XYZ file of C-alpha atoms in Angstrom:
157
model
C 25.715 36.891 -2.791
C 25.327 38.358 -6.289
C 27.062 35.312 -7.796
C 24.576 33.027 -6.070
C 21.610 35.081 -7.291
C 22.920 34.940 -10.864
C 23.431 31.184 -10.601
C 19.884 30.703 -9.345
C 18.484 32.785 -12.210
C 20.398 30.753 -14.794
C 19.111 27.480 -13.367
C 15.550 28.795 -13.419
C 16.010 29.994 -16.998
C 17.107 26.502 -18.019
C 14.116 24.966 -16.273
C 11.758 27.383 -18.039
C 13.094 26.117 -21.365
C 11.404 22.810 -20.502
C 14.663 20.920 -20.644
C 14.061 17.281 -19.754
C 17.307 17.082 -17.849
C 19.325 19.907 -16.457
C 22.520 19.633 -14.478
C 23.660 22.822 -12.867
C 27.005 23.131 -11.175
C 26.417 25.917 -8.705
C 28.956 28.033 -6.844
C 29.948 26.928 -3.396
C 30.227 29.217 -0.462
C 27.035 29.316 1.525
C 27.018 25.637 2.450
C 23.649 25.881 4.107
C 21.108 25.199 1.376
C 20.189 28.845 0.774
C 20.776 28.726 -2.978
C 18.850 25.486 -3.481
C 16.006 26.777 -1.317
C 15.683 29.945 -3.376
C 15.555 27.895 -6.588
C 12.876 25.573 -5.156
C 10.792 28.513 -3.933
C 10.883 30.291 -7.280
C 10.224 27.122 -9.252
C 7.199 26.311 -7.080
C 5.915 29.859 -7.506
C 6.273 29.843 -11.295
C 5.349 26.219 -12.096
C 1.656 25.908 -12.835
C 1.526 22.127 -12.922
C 0.484 20.541 -9.647
C 1.383 18.588 -7.662
C 4.918 19.967 -7.322
C 7.553 17.585 -5.950
C 11.197 18.201 -5.046
C 13.699 15.967 -3.310
C 16.687 17.651 -1.672
C 19.556 15.416 -0.620
C 22.775 16.312 1.150
C 25.412 15.044 3.566
C 24.069 14.372 7.047
C 26.152 17.178 8.574
C 24.217 19.779 6.539
C 20.711 18.582 7.337
C 19.703 20.698 10.295
C 20.737 24.066 8.899
C 19.609 23.327 5.338
C 16.251 22.002 6.532
C 15.679 25.330 8.289
C 16.529 27.191 5.050
C 14.031 25.143 3.061
C 11.351 25.494 5.740
C 11.852 29.264 5.583
C 10.613 29.245 1.960
C 7.598 27.048 2.708
C 4.057 28.336 2.627
C 1.487 29.047 -0.024
C 0.826 25.334 -0.353
C 4.482 24.248 -0.234
C 5.205 21.756 2.537
C 8.761 20.933 3.619
C 9.403 17.701 5.502
C 12.465 15.858 6.690
C 13.050 12.369 5.385
C 13.154 9.769 8.139
C 15.195 6.594 7.738
C 12.500 4.110 8.708
C 9.377 2.353 7.469
C 7.270 4.977 9.247
C 9.326 7.629 7.442
C 8.368 5.979 4.154
C 4.712 6.006 5.283
C 4.974 9.749 5.974
C 6.393 10.321 2.492
C 3.470 8.402 0.973
C 0.959 10.448 2.950
C 2.623 13.745 2.033
C 2.890 12.800 -1.655
C -0.789 11.917 -1.832
C -2.110 14.882 0.118
C -0.045 17.967 -0.678
C 0.007 20.226 -3.727
C 3.616 21.185 -3.106
C 6.182 19.045 -1.337
C 9.884 19.349 -0.638
C 11.468 16.358 1.066
C 14.837 17.079 2.681
C 17.118 14.211 3.658
C 20.583 12.740 3.619
C 22.122 10.880 0.712
C 22.098 7.733 2.848
C 18.319 7.945 3.280
C 17.329 8.430 -0.380
C 15.919 4.906 -0.622
C 13.141 5.780 1.866
C 11.919 8.525 -0.460
C 12.124 6.218 -3.476
C 10.052 3.574 -1.670
C 7.432 6.146 -0.702
C 7.383 7.579 -4.225
C 6.729 4.102 -5.648
C 4.061 3.235 -3.069
C 2.261 6.517 -3.725
C 2.428 5.720 -7.466
C 3.696 9.208 -8.110
C 4.480 9.923 -11.722
C 6.461 13.111 -11.515
C 9.279 14.616 -9.536
C 9.922 18.195 -10.595
C 13.364 18.586 -9.133
C 16.207 16.713 -7.468
C 18.616 19.014 -5.625
C 21.946 17.531 -4.586
C 23.513 19.838 -2.038
C 27.305 19.510 -1.738
C 27.266 17.025 -4.617
C 31.051 17.131 -4.801
C 31.180 14.686 -1.875
C 30.211 12.032 -4.432
C 33.792 12.299 -5.690
C 35.181 11.412 -2.269
C 34.507 8.122 -0.529
C 30.848 8.904 0.223
C 29.201 5.899 -1.447
C 25.658 7.088 -0.711
C 26.278 10.450 -2.376
C 27.933 8.677 -5.313
C 24.846 6.490 -5.855
C 22.550 9.527 -5.853
C 24.676 11.951 -7.852
C 26.394 9.653 -10.326
C 24.199 6.540 -10.552
C 20.616 7.587 -9.711
C 18.918 5.593 -12.461
C 21.069 2.517 -11.981
C 20.578 2.534 -8.211
C 16.945 3.584 -7.801
C 15.058 2.638 -10.998
């Protein structure tokens, strides 16, 4: 637990340095989104610029438990929603992006395109954070995770 807390603090320190890009390889062990959720919560609390936007992607098998972890840190203007793989899911992303001061969208690697479509339709300019839970699956034969983790700009720009 102490290792995870230290890792979260180091990530937040890097983000406070206004680094344009920050890759953090975090310790494994919890497997339920707790570390990412604590980073998102603290970043939302300390970031003055609004709106705040975070996209959290992960393997499908993690979604239910991790979504609950992220929803546990919601409140104070931070909304957490699950990404739906459909046109109506894209519509919900657009609505949330245009109406909330703080938004965390949680979804699977396979469904990332629905967030990207909503982000474009909402004409959003900024995404504060992309969290890739269990990013190491990109090194296996998970093509969706590979596109997100290793080829985000090539795939979604």
